[in-house]
Amino acid sequence: MTATRELTGVRRGVSRAENTDDAVEELFAQIFQPNASLAVVFCSPRHGTAALERALRERFAGIHLIGCTSAGEITPEGYLDGVVTGFSLSADEFVAVSRRIDNLESFSLMDGYSATQSLLWKLEKAAPAATAQNTFALLLIDGLSMSEERVVSAIGPALGDIPLCGGSAADDLLFKETLLFHDGGFHRRSAVLTLVHTRLPFRVFTTQHFVGTDRRVVVTGADSARRVVTELNGRPAAQEYARYLGIPARKLDIASMARGPLAVKVGGASYTRGVEMVNDDGSLTFACAIDQGVILNIAQGTDLVANLVDLFATLEDQIGKPRLIAAFDCAHRKLEVAEKGLWDPVSRLFAANGVIGFCSFGEQFNAMHINHSFTGVAFGAERQSLSSVLSSGPGSPWNSFALQPPPLPASDEANEYPLGDAIEVDNANKMVRVLMERLERNIDLRGDTYSLFQNAIIMEDIIRKRTTELTILNKHLTRELARRREMEEALRIAKHQAEQANHSKSRFLAAISHDLQQPLNAARLFLGTIAENETSEENAMLVERIEESLKTADDLLGALLDISRLDAGAMPVERSTFPLDGLLTQLAAEYMPQAAACGIELRYVPTSRTVCTDRRLLQRVLRNFLSNAVRYTAEGTILLGCRHGGDGLWIEVWDTGVGIPEDKLSEIFQEFHQLRNLPAARGRGAGLGLAIVDRIARMLGLTVEVKSRLGKGSAFRILVPYGTTPGGEEPADDPRPKDDQGVLDGKVIIVVDDDPDILDAMGVLLATWGCTTVLGTDTAEVLEKLAVLERRPDLVMADYHLGDDLYGTAVIDTFQAAYGEDLKSILITSYYDAPIFDRVEGRPFRVMRKPVKPAQLRSMMTYLLSPPP
């Protein structure tokens, strides 16, 4: 086991053990933290991926672990080969979320936006809003996928100014299989994107020690999809490249290519294009995007150790002594370090600065995929305030920087071409130089992978400049924003007060509606009892007039409450798909007895159509159509039916009533508007019914139409969209006979209500219909009476709210459990809100609204207790 520094919030470790299980166990012991937010592991493929996968999955079970295979590891001891190393970050200082990206070959800009945004949303559930000062992105990607440019160029725009660093997984320079570890297993042709939020100061960085010279070559033949260059300067690529390096083509190997890479100049900076291998056909495979027509410079190395010293000094100046540096070091750099005998000084530098990482097949920095670089993220030791971060120097708003060596002095050496005459050589060299310089200034920015790389560099520079300009502009906007915030706060307070007033109004109306409906309900039940008994003609007329007055008061209370809920947005919309026939059959059954009592025939034409809308609110609209038709039709017929209407179904109610003048059709949907000078109707409405219909239709996005001829009748209709999945809704009600002759005689009816007046009135009314009643304020009282009666009940009626957190739904459940689920039930309520319907959804309850009308109650009971046809 190798000892590591104990750092609060950060653990680092390495295992040299050859046995895979031992290596993973030893690493776990060093980096385990009980509250780890993230653990990262880099491993040599020498351990065998199957055994390594199993060991990591089992030992790190329940820990957020990511990682990849490598071409060498950077450990607390510096460079090592064939080991397992890693680090962990505690939840005290870090919040980390990860996502795997598959199918890299088809990864698009939209995919990048979607993947990144989903991670940002996930991160912001556990941490403050992500910014460049508190969050960075870490990307691990399959190093043989040839998709790095595609992925980083898609992720970069979605990240905005949040910095990104990462490395391409490697396999000890075998170039056969590179793997990513995520979600308990290794994955191929994938990437793992991680967002890390921290309260520690940090910097994302990149540096390289190569700089482009004036010696240039042109890519004259390339297969950009495979990153293969077939020709340089019109000659076989390997031959020409070897000539510039001053060695025979046959001696080109990965070490010589590491010493003399090629570079491209974009925006005044040099970016190394690493050559990965020489192919049998004399072509070269690159580790990054390349394309025909690109000008490459022969790169010359500077002091690698001095470059690292400068980097670590810069980091210490900006964030203090690094607590941890997670780094991705190009595999070519390690080859150069070994060849030049720099292993010890570089390893000491890494160990002294807390570097943990791996040797990669490429590195990612913000929106660029690069080679021959040392890239990563460094964490300072002390928490840093936002103000100190913003004042920490140039570039700090991005929290990242690129450190490059100074350019080399201009060289008189020109490109050499084997032309016979010295003058021709000189002229040719001049022409080539001028053409190359012009080409460098006018590289076509297209949509291939190389252009993605070039665009990323240019866009990053532009964005930095724009960021500086916006920072200055923001200072000027601050005062204006402060004034606007004051205005917004005033508006917010006013809006809150208005909403509170609206809610108070709704609560008040709901309260008075319930309190007033209780005595109204009792009064109507007693009145129904009087009407059932034989009375004089004069008394019968008085009873009828009282009934009309009570009904008007009931309608007005209900309408006021509905208007209040609709205006306050307190009537939720719950769309569903259901067969329409069940709803229309129920409404026809309810209104047929009322129509017949008035000498009107109500006809219903069944339908097999399925619709999609809010069933409860649609029922409210159709009830209004039918009640108006009964009220304003003296004699004749009312027709309820449907017809096709394009994308939807028209549900129509036709009557032969008094009709409406054509110039008054638009007025009938206004609140409290009642048409004058019409023949007498059966009772006067509140003038709110059609106003409620109009609000419901607008809320559901439905169309309501009306046609009418004065003295001939009216037709109201509503267009409802067709449903596509009718499954799951209740079937159409059984159209049983509506003749109640003898149906209620001798039936045992349970009534549960916490209002004694309601119980008395209901008992008297039901007795006049020949029913045996069992009355009580709770289930216990009723069950005692039933035990004495020794008869099975036929129907139970319960008030919805019985006080003391007891609800009628529970009462009905109790009786149905005792006497069978086929026990018919009616739930009576003065409320008409969504929670009631949520409680009875999918259950065999019928709901009636207070005040209960005796005629409607008798119709409903007859319907429920009639035997099937």
mmCIF file of C-alpha atoms in Angstrom, residues 39-43 49 52-54 56-57 63-70 98-101 139-143 168-170 178-193:
data_model
loop_
_atom_site.group_PDB
_atom_site.id
_atom_site.type_symbol
_atom_site.label_atom_id
_atom_site.label_comp_id
_atom_site.label_asym_id
_atom_site.label_seq_id
_atom_site.Cartn_x
_atom_site.Cartn_y
_atom_site.Cartn_z
ATOM 1 C CA ALA A 39 -14.989 8.558 -7.014
ATOM 2 C CA VAL A 40 -12.824 8.393 -10.167
ATOM 3 C CA VAL A 41 -10.556 5.496 -11.097
ATOM 4 C CA PHE A 42 -7.945 5.118 -13.867
ATOM 5 C CA CYS A 43 -6.665 1.639 -14.578
ATOM 6 C CA THR A 49 -11.518 -5.884 -18.024
ATOM 7 C CA LEU A 52 -11.682 -5.414 -13.084
ATOM 8 C CA GLU A 53 -15.331 -4.668 -13.840
ATOM 9 C CA ARG A 54 -16.545 -7.237 -11.335
ATOM 10 C CA LEU A 56 -15.023 -2.373 -9.060
ATOM 11 C CA ARG A 57 -18.758 -3.032 -9.164
ATOM 12 C CA ILE A 63 -20.735 4.809 -4.627
ATOM 13 C CA HIS A 64 -20.891 7.220 -7.573
ATOM 14 C CA LEU A 65 -17.915 5.799 -9.528
ATOM 15 C CA ILE A 66 -16.640 6.655 -13.007
ATOM 16 C CA GLY A 67 -13.360 5.893 -14.748
ATOM 17 C CA CYS A 68 -11.556 4.570 -17.803
ATOM 18 C CA THR A 69 -8.661 2.497 -19.075
ATOM 19 C CA SER A 70 -5.333 4.266 -19.634
ATOM 20 C CA SER A 98 -22.977 11.990 -14.249
ATOM 21 C CA ARG A 99 -24.551 10.723 -17.444
ATOM 22 C CA ARG A 100 -23.336 8.225 -20.014
ATOM 23 C CA ILE A 101 -23.543 9.095 -23.713
ATOM 24 C CA LEU A 139 -15.575 14.373 -19.877
ATOM 25 C CA LEU A 140 -14.178 10.860 -20.320
ATOM 26 C CA ILE A 141 -14.559 9.439 -23.835
ATOM 27 C CA ASP A 142 -13.620 6.361 -25.837
ATOM 28 C CA GLY A 143 -10.207 7.181 -27.334
ATOM 29 C CA SER A 168 -9.728 10.113 -24.183
ATOM 30 C CA ALA A 169 -9.515 6.610 -22.730
ATOM 31 C CA ALA A 170 -6.442 4.609 -23.786
ATOM 32 C CA THR A 178 -10.583 1.615 -24.859
ATOM 33 C CA LEU A 179 -13.259 1.460 -22.163
ATOM 34 C CA LEU A 180 -15.297 3.792 -19.913
ATOM 35 C CA PHE A 181 -16.558 2.748 -16.471
ATOM 36 C CA HIS A 182 -20.011 3.958 -15.457
ATOM 37 C CA ASP A 183 -23.045 2.587 -13.644
ATOM 38 C CA GLY A 184 -21.224 -0.536 -12.482
ATOM 39 C CA GLY A 185 -19.735 -1.651 -15.803
ATOM 40 C CA PHE A 186 -17.339 -0.961 -18.678
ATOM 41 C CA HIS A 187 -18.724 0.502 -21.907
ATOM 42 C CA ARG A 188 -17.378 0.814 -25.448
ATOM 43 C CA ARG A 189 -17.909 3.639 -27.920
ATOM 44 C CA SER A 190 -19.319 5.785 -25.136
ATOM 45 C CA ALA A 191 -18.562 8.889 -23.139
ATOM 46 C CA VAL A 192 -19.276 9.871 -19.536
ATOM 47 C CA LEU A 193 -20.118 13.513 -18.832
#
